[in-house]
Coordinates of C-alpha atoms in Angstrom, one line a residue:
Chain A
M1 CA 20.2 -17.4 21.0
E2 CA 21.6 -14.1 19.8
T3 CA 24.6 -15.2 17.6
N4 CA 27.1 -13.6 14.5
N5 CA 27.3 -17.0 13.3
I6 CA 26.5 -16.9 10.0
H7 CA 23.8 -19.6 8.6
W8 CA 25.3 -21.1 5.9
S9 CA 22.2 -23.2 4.0
A10 CA 19.9 -19.9 4.8
L11 CA 22.5 -17.4 3.5
W12 CA 23.0 -19.7 0.2
V13 CA 19.4 -20.2 -0.7
F14 CA 18.8 -16.6 -0.2
I15 CA 22.0 -15.4 -2.7
F16 CA 20.7 -18.1 -5.6
F17 CA 17.0 -16.3 -5.3
F18 CA 18.3 -13.2 -4.8
A19 CA 20.5 -13.8 -8.4
L20 CA 17.4 -15.1 -9.5
V21 CA 15.6 -11.8 -9.7
T22 CA 18.9 -9.8 -10.3
I23 CA 19.4 -11.9 -13.8
M24 CA 15.8 -10.9 -13.9
G25 CA 15.9 -7.5 -13.3
F26 CA 18.1 -7.5 -16.3
W27 CA 16.3 -9.1 -18.7
A28 CA 12.6 -7.6 -17.5
S29 CA 13.5 -4.5 -20.2
K30 CA 13.3 -6.0 -23.1
W31 CA 10.2 -8.1 -21.1
M32 CA 6.9 -7.1 -22.6
A33 CA 7.6 -4.7 -25.3
G34 CA 4.4 -4.9 -27.7
P35 CA 4.1 -3.8 -30.6
K36 CA 3.4 0.4 -29.6
N37 CA 6.5 0.2 -28.0
K38 CA 7.1 4.5 -28.2
G39 CA 11.0 3.8 -27.3
A40 CA 12.4 5.7 -25.5
H41 CA 10.0 7.7 -23.7
L42 CA 8.8 7.9 -20.5
D43 CA 5.4 5.8 -21.4
E44 CA 8.4 3.1 -21.8
W45 CA 10.6 3.6 -18.7
G46 CA 7.7 4.9 -16.3
L47 CA 5.4 2.5 -16.4
G48 CA 5.8 -0.1 -19.3
G49 CA 4.5 1.0 -22.0
R50 CA 0.5 1.7 -20.2
N51 CA 0.3 -2.3 -22.0
F52 CA -0.6 -4.3 -17.7
G53 CA -3.3 -6.9 -18.8
T54 CA -4.9 -8.8 -15.8
W55 CA -2.4 -11.1 -14.3
I56 CA 0.8 -8.4 -14.3
T57 CA -1.2 -6.0 -13.2
W58 CA -2.4 -8.1 -9.7
F59 CA 1.1 -8.7 -9.3
L60 CA 2.9 -5.0 -9.8
V61 CA -0.2 -3.0 -7.7
G62 CA -0.2 -6.3 -5.1
G63 CA 4.1 -6.5 -5.0
D64 CA 4.1 -3.1 -4.5
F65 CA 1.5 -2.7 -2.0
Y66 CA 1.8 -5.3 -0.4
T67 CA 5.7 -4.6 0.6
A68 CA 8.6 -6.2 3.1
Y69 CA 7.7 -3.8 5.4
T70 CA 3.9 -5.4 5.9
V71 CA 5.4 -8.6 6.3
I72 CA 7.7 -7.5 8.6
A73 CA 6.0 -5.0 10.5
V74 CA 2.0 -6.0 11.1
P75 CA 2.9 -9.4 12.6
A76 CA 5.3 -7.2 15.0
L77 CA 2.8 -5.0 16.1
V78 CA 0.6 -7.9 16.8
Y79 CA 3.2 -9.1 18.3
A80 CA 3.0 -6.2 19.9
V81 CA -0.6 -4.8 21.1
G82 CA -2.4 -7.6 20.2
A83 CA -6.2 -6.7 18.2
Y84 CA -4.8 -3.3 17.8
G85 CA -2.3 -4.6 15.4
F86 CA -5.7 -6.3 13.7
F87 CA -6.4 -3.1 11.9
A88 CA -4.2 -3.7 8.6
L89 CA -6.9 -6.1 7.8
P90 CA -10.8 -4.4 7.8
Y91 CA -7.7 -1.3 6.0
T92 CA -7.0 -3.7 3.5
I93 CA -10.3 -4.9 2.2
L94 CA -11.9 -1.3 2.8
V95 CA -9.5 -0.7 0.1
Y96 CA -10.7 -2.2 -3.0
P97 CA -14.3 -0.9 -3.1
I98 CA -12.1 2.6 -2.8
V99 CA -10.0 0.9 -6.5
F100 CA -13.5 0.3 -7.7
V101 CA -14.8 3.2 -7.9
I102 CA -12.3 5.8 -8.1
M103 CA -9.4 4.6 -9.7
P104 CA -11.1 3.2 -13.2
K105 CA -12.3 7.0 -13.3
L106 CA -8.7 7.5 -12.4
W107 CA -7.7 5.4 -15.3
H108 CA -9.6 6.9 -18.2
A109 CA -9.1 10.6 -16.8
A110 CA -4.5 9.5 -17.0
H111 CA -5.2 7.4 -20.4
K112 CA -7.3 10.2 -22.5
A113 CA -4.1 12.9 -21.8
G114 CA -1.1 11.0 -21.4
H115 CA -0.8 12.1 -18.2
V116 CA 1.9 10.4 -16.0
T117 CA 1.4 11.3 -12.3
A118 CA -1.4 12.1 -10.1
A119 CA 0.1 15.5 -9.9
D120 CA -0.3 15.8 -13.4
V121 CA -4.0 14.6 -13.9
V122 CA -4.5 18.2 -11.5
W123 CA -3.2 19.7 -13.9
G124 CA -5.1 18.7 -16.5
R125 CA -7.8 19.3 -14.7
Y126 CA -6.6 22.4 -12.8
K127 CA -4.4 24.1 -14.8
S128 CA -3.2 25.7 -11.7
R129 CA 0.3 25.5 -11.3
P130 CA 0.3 25.8 -7.9
L131 CA -2.5 23.5 -6.7
E132 CA 0.2 20.0 -9.5
F133 CA 3.0 21.5 -7.9
A134 CA 0.8 20.9 -3.4
I135 CA 0.3 17.5 -4.5
A136 CA 3.7 16.3 -6.3
L137 CA 5.8 17.3 -3.9
T138 CA 4.0 16.1 -1.1
G139 CA 4.3 12.7 -3.2
V140 CA 7.9 12.9 -3.7
V141 CA 7.4 13.7 0.6
A142 CA 5.8 11.6 1.5
T143 CA 7.7 8.1 -1.0
M144 CA 11.0 9.3 0.5
P145 CA 10.6 7.4 3.7
Y146 CA 7.8 4.8 2.6
I147 CA 12.2 3.8 0.1
A148 CA 13.6 3.9 3.5
L149 CA 10.6 1.3 5.6
Q150 CA 11.6 -1.4 2.6
L151 CA 15.8 -1.2 3.4
I152 CA 14.6 -1.9 7.5
G153 CA 12.8 -4.7 5.9
M154 CA 16.4 -5.6 4.5
E155 CA 18.2 -4.8 7.4
V156 CA 15.8 -7.0 9.6
V157 CA 16.7 -9.7 7.7
I158 CA 19.7 -9.7 6.2
K159 CA 20.4 -10.2 10.6
A160 CA 18.7 -12.7 10.9
L161 CA 21.2 -14.4 8.1
G162 CA 23.9 -13.8 10.5
L163 CA 25.3 -11.0 8.4
T164 CA 26.5 -8.0 9.5
G165 CA 27.5 -4.6 8.5
E166 CA 26.1 -2.4 6.2
L167 CA 27.5 -3.4 2.0
P168 CA 25.3 -6.3 1.8
L169 CA 22.3 -4.1 2.1
L170 CA 24.6 -1.6 0.0
A171 CA 25.0 -4.2 -2.3
A172 CA 21.8 -5.0 -2.5
F173 CA 20.3 -1.8 -3.2
V174 CA 23.3 -1.5 -6.0
I175 CA 21.9 -4.5 -7.9
L176 CA 17.9 -3.0 -7.1
A177 CA 19.2 0.7 -8.9
L178 CA 20.6 -0.5 -11.5
Y179 CA 18.5 -2.6 -13.3
T180 CA 15.8 0.0 -12.0
Y181 CA 17.6 2.3 -14.1
S182 CA 18.4 0.9 -17.3
A183 CA 14.2 -2.1 -16.8
G184 CA 12.5 0.7 -15.6
L185 CA 8.6 -0.3 -14.0
R186 CA 9.6 -3.2 -15.8
A187 CA 11.4 -5.1 -13.8
P188 CA 9.6 -5.0 -10.6
A189 CA 6.7 -6.4 -12.7
L190 CA 8.8 -9.5 -13.8
I191 CA 10.3 -9.6 -10.7
A192 CA 6.5 -9.5 -9.1
F193 CA 6.3 -12.4 -10.4
V194 CA 8.4 -14.5 -7.8
K195 CA 8.2 -12.1 -4.8
D196 CA 4.0 -13.3 -4.5
I197 CA 5.0 -16.9 -5.3
M198 CA 7.8 -17.3 -2.9
I199 CA 6.3 -15.4 -0.3
Y200 CA 2.9 -17.3 -1.3
I201 CA 4.6 -20.3 -0.6
V202 CA 5.6 -18.9 2.7
V203 CA 2.7 -17.9 3.8
L204 CA 0.9 -20.7 3.0
V205 CA 3.8 -23.4 4.8
A206 CA 4.1 -21.4 7.6
V207 CA -0.1 -21.0 8.6
I208 CA -0.1 -24.6 8.5
V209 CA 3.2 -26.6 9.8
V210 CA 4.1 -23.7 11.9
P211 CA 1.0 -23.8 13.9
A212 CA 1.1 -28.3 13.2
K213 CA 3.8 -28.2 15.1
L214 CA 3.1 -25.7 18.3
G215 CA -0.6 -27.6 18.4
G216 CA -3.1 -26.5 16.7
Y217 CA -4.7 -22.3 15.8
G218 CA -6.8 -22.7 19.2
A219 CA -2.9 -23.3 21.6
V220 CA -1.7 -20.5 18.9
F221 CA -4.4 -18.3 20.6
S222 CA -4.1 -19.3 24.2
S223 CA -0.2 -19.0 24.4
A224 CA -0.9 -15.8 22.9
R225 CA -4.1 -14.2 25.0
D226 CA -2.1 -15.6 28.7
A227 CA 0.9 -13.6 27.6
F228 CA -1.2 -10.7 26.7
A229 CA -3.5 -11.3 29.8
L230 CA -0.2 -11.1 31.6
K231 CA 1.4 -7.5 29.7
G232 CA -1.7 -5.8 30.9
G233 CA -2.4 -2.5 29.6
A234 CA -3.9 -2.0 25.9
T235 CA -3.4 -5.1 24.4
G236 CA -5.9 -8.3 24.5
L237 CA -7.3 -11.0 21.8
T238 CA -9.5 -8.5 21.4
L239 CA -10.1 -4.6 21.7
K240 CA -10.6 -2.7 24.6
P241 CA -13.1 -0.3 24.5
T242 CA -11.0 3.2 23.5
Q243 CA -10.1 1.5 20.7
F244 CA -12.7 0.6 18.5
L245 CA -12.9 4.5 16.4
P246 CA -8.8 4.4 16.3
F247 CA -9.5 1.0 15.4
A248 CA -11.8 1.9 12.9
T249 CA -10.3 5.3 11.8
L250 CA -7.3 3.8 11.1
A251 CA -8.5 1.5 9.2
L252 CA -11.2 3.8 7.3
G253 CA -8.2 6.5 6.2
S254 CA -5.5 4.2 5.5
A255 CA -7.6 2.7 3.2
M256 CA -8.1 6.0 1.4
A257 CA -4.8 6.8 1.7
A258 CA -3.6 3.7 0.5
F259 CA -3.8 5.0 -4.0
M260 CA -3.0 7.9 -3.6
Y261 CA 0.6 7.2 -2.6
P262 CA 2.6 8.0 -6.2
H263 CA 3.8 4.1 -6.1
T264 CA 0.2 2.1 -6.5
L265 CA -1.2 5.5 -8.8
T266 CA 2.2 3.6 -10.9
G267 CA 0.4 0.8 -10.7
I268 CA -2.9 1.6 -11.7
F269 CA -1.0 4.1 -14.3
A270 CA 0.1 1.0 -16.4
A271 CA -2.8 -0.4 -16.8
K272 CA -3.8 -1.3 -20.1
D273 CA -7.4 -0.4 -19.7
A274 CA -10.1 0.4 -17.2
N275 CA -11.5 -3.1 -16.9
T276 CA -8.4 -4.4 -15.4
I277 CA -8.3 -2.4 -12.6
R278 CA -12.5 -2.7 -11.4
K279 CA -10.8 -6.8 -12.8
N280 CA -8.7 -6.0 -9.9
A281 CA -10.7 -4.6 -7.6
V282 CA -11.8 -8.3 -7.6
F283 CA -9.0 -10.6 -7.1
L284 CA -6.5 -8.0 -5.4
P285 CA -8.2 -9.5 -1.8
A286 CA -6.5 -12.4 -2.6
Y287 CA -3.5 -10.8 -1.3
T288 CA -5.8 -9.9 1.8
V289 CA -6.3 -13.6 2.8
L290 CA -2.4 -13.0 2.7
L291 CA -1.1 -10.5 4.8
G292 CA -4.3 -11.3 7.8
L293 CA -2.5 -15.0 8.0
I294 CA 1.4 -12.9 8.1
A295 CA -0.2 -10.9 10.6
L296 CA -1.9 -13.9 12.8
L297 CA 2.9 -14.7 12.7
G298 CA 2.1 -12.4 15.5
Y299 CA 1.0 -15.2 17.6
M300 CA 2.6 -17.6 16.4
A301 CA 5.6 -16.0 18.3
Y302 CA 4.4 -16.4 21.7
A303 CA 3.2 -20.5 21.2
A304 CA 6.6 -20.7 19.9
G305 CA 8.4 -19.2 22.3
I306 CA 10.1 -16.5 21.1
K307 CA 11.1 -14.0 22.6
V308 CA 12.7 -11.0 20.2
Q309 CA 14.9 -7.8 22.0
T310 CA 12.8 -5.0 19.3
N311 CA 10.1 -6.0 18.0
N312 CA 10.5 -6.2 14.4
D313 CA 12.8 -9.2 14.6
V314 CA 10.0 -11.2 15.1
V315 CA 9.2 -13.1 11.9
P316 CA 13.3 -13.6 11.6
A317 CA 13.1 -14.8 14.7
L318 CA 10.4 -17.5 14.6
F319 CA 11.9 -18.8 10.6
N320 CA 15.3 -19.3 12.0
G321 CA 13.5 -21.1 15.4
L322 CA 10.9 -23.7 13.6
F323 CA 12.4 -24.4 10.1
P324 CA 15.5 -25.7 9.1
G325 CA 18.3 -23.3 7.3
W326 CA 17.1 -23.6 3.9
F327 CA 13.3 -22.9 4.0
A328 CA 14.1 -19.5 6.2
G329 CA 16.3 -18.9 3.8
F330 CA 13.8 -19.1 1.5
A331 CA 11.8 -17.2 3.3
F332 CA 13.8 -14.6 4.1
A333 CA 14.8 -14.1 0.1
A334 CA 11.7 -13.5 0.2
I335 CA 11.0 -11.1 2.5
A336 CA 13.9 -8.8 0.4
I337 CA 12.4 -9.4 -2.4
G338 CA 9.6 -8.6 -1.4
A339 CA 11.8 -5.0 -0.9
L340 CA 12.7 -4.8 -4.1
V341 CA 9.5 -5.3 -5.5
P342 CA 7.8 -1.5 -4.0
A343 CA 10.7 0.1 -3.5
A344 CA 12.1 0.1 -7.3
V345 CA 8.5 1.1 -8.3
M346 CA 8.0 3.8 -5.5
S347 CA 11.5 4.9 -6.7
I348 CA 10.5 4.8 -9.5
G349 CA 6.7 7.0 -9.2
A350 CA 9.1 9.6 -7.6
S351 CA 10.4 10.3 -10.9
N352 CA 8.2 10.3 -12.5
L353 CA 6.4 13.4 -10.2
F354 CA 9.8 14.9 -10.1
T355 CA 10.9 14.9 -14.0
R356 CA 6.8 15.5 -15.1
N357 CA 6.0 18.3 -11.9
F358 CA 8.7 19.8 -10.9
W359 CA 10.9 19.6 -14.6
K360 CA 8.8 20.2 -17.0
P361 CA 7.4 22.9 -15.7
Y362 CA 9.8 25.3 -13.7
I363 CA 13.0 24.3 -15.5
N364 CA 12.9 23.1 -18.8
P365 CA 9.2 23.7 -20.6
G366 CA 10.3 22.1 -23.9
I367 CA 11.8 19.1 -23.2
N368 CA 10.8 16.2 -25.1
A369 CA 9.4 12.9 -23.8
E370 CA 12.7 10.8 -24.1
G371 CA 14.4 13.9 -22.7
E372 CA 12.2 13.0 -19.6
A373 CA 12.9 9.9 -19.9
K374 CA 16.4 10.4 -19.0
V375 CA 15.3 13.2 -16.1
A376 CA 14.0 10.1 -14.3
K377 CA 16.3 7.4 -14.9
I378 CA 18.2 9.1 -13.4
V379 CA 16.4 11.2 -10.8
S380 CA 15.6 7.2 -9.6
L381 CA 18.9 6.8 -8.3
V382 CA 18.7 9.7 -6.9
V383 CA 15.6 9.2 -5.1
K384 CA 17.4 5.4 -3.7
F385 CA 20.5 7.1 -2.6
G386 CA 18.7 9.1 -0.7
A387 CA 16.4 6.8 1.1
L388 CA 19.8 4.7 1.9
V389 CA 22.5 7.8 3.5
F390 CA 18.5 8.2 4.7
I391 CA 19.0 4.0 6.7
L392 CA 22.9 4.1 7.4
F393 CA 23.0 7.2 8.8
L394 CA 20.1 8.4 11.1
P395 CA 17.7 5.9 13.0
T396 CA 15.2 3.9 11.6
K397 CA 12.7 5.6 14.7
F398 CA 13.1 8.9 11.9
A399 CA 11.8 7.3 9.3
L400 CA 8.9 5.3 10.9
D401 CA 7.7 8.8 12.8
L402 CA 8.9 10.6 8.7
Q403 CA 6.9 7.4 6.7
L404 CA 3.7 8.0 9.5
L405 CA 3.9 11.4 9.3
G406 CA 3.7 10.9 5.4
G407 CA 0.6 9.0 5.5
V408 CA -1.3 12.1 7.1
W409 CA 0.2 13.5 4.5
I410 CA -0.7 11.3 1.1
L411 CA -4.4 11.1 3.1
Q412 CA -4.8 15.6 1.7
T413 CA -4.0 14.8 -1.9
F414 CA -7.6 13.1 -2.2
P415 CA -9.5 15.6 -2.2
A416 CA -7.7 17.8 -5.5
L417 CA -6.8 14.2 -7.1
V418 CA -10.7 12.5 -6.5
F419 CA -13.4 15.4 -6.0
G420 CA -12.7 16.8 -9.3
L421 CA -13.3 12.7 -10.6
F422 CA -17.4 12.7 -9.3
V423 CA -17.8 16.7 -9.0
G424 CA -17.0 19.5 -11.1
W425 CA -17.5 21.9 -8.4
F426 CA -14.2 22.5 -6.4
G427 CA -12.0 25.2 -7.6
A428 CA -7.8 25.0 -8.1
R429 CA -7.5 27.7 -5.2
A430 CA -10.2 26.5 -2.9
L431 CA -7.8 22.8 -2.8
L432 CA -5.2 24.4 -2.6
C433 CA -6.1 26.5 0.8
G434 CA -7.8 22.3 2.0
W435 CA -5.0 20.9 0.9
A436 CA -2.8 23.2 2.9
V437 CA -4.7 23.8 6.3
G438 CA -4.9 19.2 6.0
I439 CA -1.3 19.7 5.5
V440 CA -0.3 21.9 8.4
G441 CA -3.5 20.5 11.2
G442 CA -2.0 17.2 11.4
S443 CA 1.9 17.9 11.2
W444 CA 0.6 20.1 13.9
M445 CA -1.8 17.3 15.5
A446 CA 1.1 14.4 15.5
F447 CA 4.3 16.7 16.7
A448 CA 1.7 17.6 19.3
D449 CA 0.9 14.1 20.5
G450 CA 4.6 13.1 20.3
I451 CA 4.5 11.9 16.3
K452 CA 1.8 9.2 17.3
P453 CA -0.9 8.2 13.9
V454 CA -3.8 8.2 16.6
H455 CA -5.4 12.6 17.9
T456 CA -7.7 12.0 20.9
F457 CA -9.6 14.9 21.6
V458 CA -12.6 15.8 24.7
V459 CA -15.6 16.6 24.0
G460 CA -17.7 17.2 26.7
G461 CA -15.5 15.2 28.9
D462 CA -15.4 12.7 26.8
S463 CA -12.4 12.1 24.8
Y464 CA -12.6 11.1 21.0
T465 CA -9.7 9.2 19.7
M466 CA -9.2 9.1 15.9
Y467 CA -6.6 8.7 13.1
T468 CA -4.8 12.0 12.9
G469 CA -5.1 11.8 9.0
L470 CA -8.1 11.0 8.8
I471 CA -9.7 14.4 11.3
A472 CA -6.0 16.5 8.9
L473 CA -8.7 15.1 5.8
A474 CA -12.4 16.6 7.3
M475 CA -10.9 20.0 7.9
N476 CA -9.1 19.5 4.8
I477 CA -12.8 19.5 3.5
V478 CA -14.9 21.5 5.2
V479 CA -12.0 24.1 5.0
A480 CA -12.0 23.5 0.2
V481 CA -15.8 23.6 0.4
I482 CA -15.7 26.9 2.7
A483 CA -13.5 28.8 0.3
N484 CA -14.6 27.9 -2.1
L485 CA -18.5 28.8 -1.4
A486 CA -15.9 32.1 -0.7
L487 CA -14.1 32.1 -3.5
G488 CA -17.3 31.9 -5.7
K489 CA -17.0 31.2 -9.7
G490 CA -13.8 32.8 -10.1
S491 CA -11.9 29.3 -9.2
Q492 CA -13.4 27.2 -11.6
P493 CA -12.0 24.5 -13.2
A494 CA -10.3 26.9 -16.3
L495 CA -11.5 23.2 -18.0
K496 CA -14.4 21.3 -18.0
Q497 CA -13.5 18.0 -18.7
S498 CA -16.5 16.2 -19.4
Chain B
M1 CA -31.8 -8.8 -12.9
S2 CA -30.9 -10.5 -15.5
T3 CA -33.9 -10.1 -17.3
D4 CA -33.0 -6.6 -17.2
I5 CA -31.9 -5.5 -21.3
S6 CA -33.2 -2.1 -21.2
S7 CA -30.4 0.1 -22.4
G8 CA -32.3 3.3 -20.9
K9 CA -29.5 5.8 -20.6
G10 CA -30.8 7.4 -17.0
E11 CA -30.4 4.0 -15.9
R12 CA -28.6 3.5 -12.4
S13 CA -26.8 0.9 -10.7
Y14 CA -28.9 0.1 -7.3
L15 CA -25.8 -3.0 -7.0
K16 CA -23.5 -0.7 -5.9
A17 CA -25.0 -0.1 -2.6
L18 CA -23.9 -3.4 -2.2
L19 CA -20.4 -1.7 -1.8
L20 CA -21.3 0.3 1.0
L21 CA -21.5 -3.6 2.8
P22 CA -17.6 -4.1 3.8
F23 CA -17.7 -0.4 5.4
I24 CA -21.0 -0.9 8.0
A25 CA -19.8 -4.4 8.4
L26 CA -16.0 -3.4 9.0
L27 CA -15.7 0.6 11.0
W28 CA -19.3 -1.1 13.3
V29 CA -16.2 -2.9 16.0
P30 CA -18.6 -3.3 18.3
F31 CA -20.2 -6.0 16.3
Y32 CA -17.8 -8.0 16.6
N33 CA -15.1 -8.1 19.5
T34 CA -15.6 -10.4 21.4
E35 CA -13.9 -14.2 21.0
T36 CA -17.2 -16.7 20.7
P37 CA -17.9 -18.6 18.6
E38 CA -15.3 -19.5 18.3
L39 CA -15.1 -21.3 14.5
L40 CA -10.9 -23.8 13.8
G41 CA -10.0 -22.4 17.0
F42 CA -10.4 -18.3 15.5
P43 CA -12.0 -16.4 18.2
F44 CA -14.5 -14.5 16.6
F45 CA -13.0 -11.4 16.3
Y46 CA -10.7 -13.2 13.2
W47 CA -13.3 -15.8 11.8
Y48 CA -15.4 -13.2 11.1
Q49 CA -13.0 -10.4 9.8
L50 CA -11.8 -12.6 7.2
L51 CA -14.8 -13.7 6.3
W52 CA -15.3 -10.4 5.1
V53 CA -12.7 -10.7 2.2
P54 CA -14.3 -13.2 0.3
L55 CA -17.1 -11.5 0.8
T56 CA -15.8 -8.3 0.3
S57 CA -14.3 -9.6 -3.4
L58 CA -18.3 -11.3 -3.9
I59 CA -20.0 -8.0 -3.9
I60 CA -17.0 -6.1 -5.8
W61 CA -17.6 -8.8 -8.4
I62 CA -21.8 -8.4 -8.4
V63 CA -20.8 -5.1 -9.5
Y64 CA -18.5 -5.5 -12.2
R65 CA -20.9 -8.3 -13.1
D66 CA -23.8 -5.8 -13.5
G67 CA -21.8 -2.5 -14.7
L68 CA -20.6 -5.0 -17.8
K69 CA -24.4 -5.6 -18.5
K70 CA -24.7 -2.0 -18.5
G71 CA -21.7 -1.9 -20.8
V72 CA -19.9 0.9 -18.0
E73 CA -17.3 2.3 -19.8

């Protein structure tokens, strides 16, 4: 079934939708430009004018949180290991109570002072350049491989269309880069509507039609059960007792890290008020239902008798195998567009960080808002080009490893960003010490384990396996507390926010 | 609780504690790590977790409504 033939009907549908969102992307620069438009200003390019209401925020945050890579990788993991791969489900449920409690406060802090990035918020509170730099650097470094993963998602579906070579990916990327440059955050916000509606259609059709063809969900689960029984190891429809702790800590740690990323925060800062964010915490779980169903595609592949060499090919193979060409093309377009939206928001988030927290403090302190927007636009091109080079010249595994490490790293910004919103006790130097220990400790554990997301402790003969990021965060917090006690009042925040 | 219209400054929302429920329900993994009872062909492990999606939404909504009444900024 491996073939180099181009699936023409699928390809034409794919091209049609890709062209559609390209036009929308360029048109988007004029969209939602309200009476408060500040013209050439970073708030306009980088945050869409800070004017997005509940609906747009829902699509935008959902669109950049549930990425093409999710659609490809979650079913692939579930296909490979079964129940363990489902940690994505509790992860994307638990993230919303966290968003509900933390993000409206963060929005307030950012809105009052005109902050654009997480590092801006940290600077605003602690007035510490080193801490600001640490937070900004972590954000940029953690985002780059994440963008690369979006490209991998796109690469997988382009391959499934029967196209070979790197030219199609390059073309898709140039288009993405150009309309993000011209329209800023408005482009992915507008395209997110199309992307989400397409993904919803694809998933609803898949979860109804596929089991109907394969004999119902009972049959889907039982063929997966048989396949895992044959495969052996730590796989199955339920977890092995040794997987309980890694499953729970991965879910919790990922949920805490999710909205520390520049792209998810960009969606939060672009909301027009705090209430918009609270309402979104109520309604965003609708995407999680979708994620749970998408994950089940991994099991459906067993019922459909799909065999793939690379786990990531499982979803495209399922669509190619069970649906007519035009619908497979529609599904692939949905996934590819599902890569464009987050990739655009990620590059914007990283550019905002670069502009506000590297360029402004160290290179051109006198820069005005118009200059900031200019710098950010150019940096967004550089960031995307960097990710592309990454994918074209480095092995895919490297991007996966780095993204995994990125998760561990970004989680270490949690104390600096969040603690100050609730307690005024921590000082900048203590938080910086905690951050450094978390980053170094987390990276060290990850490298020692051969870049795995979990680390095993042996305590008195019993071994405990946990998410590395969460262990590093615990170290981070302990060190921050001790350092704060040791450094005393000298490290208190310079400005008390009320 | 709808009769509670006092607008005390120090009024705390105890309903916020409800937000802890999803964490307990989903992080206590051994509780739901079974295949039975099945529902519509879904093993318990799967439909239980999926059930917590609307439940979590509902809980956040209850806390949100409560916050609106108390005029949370």
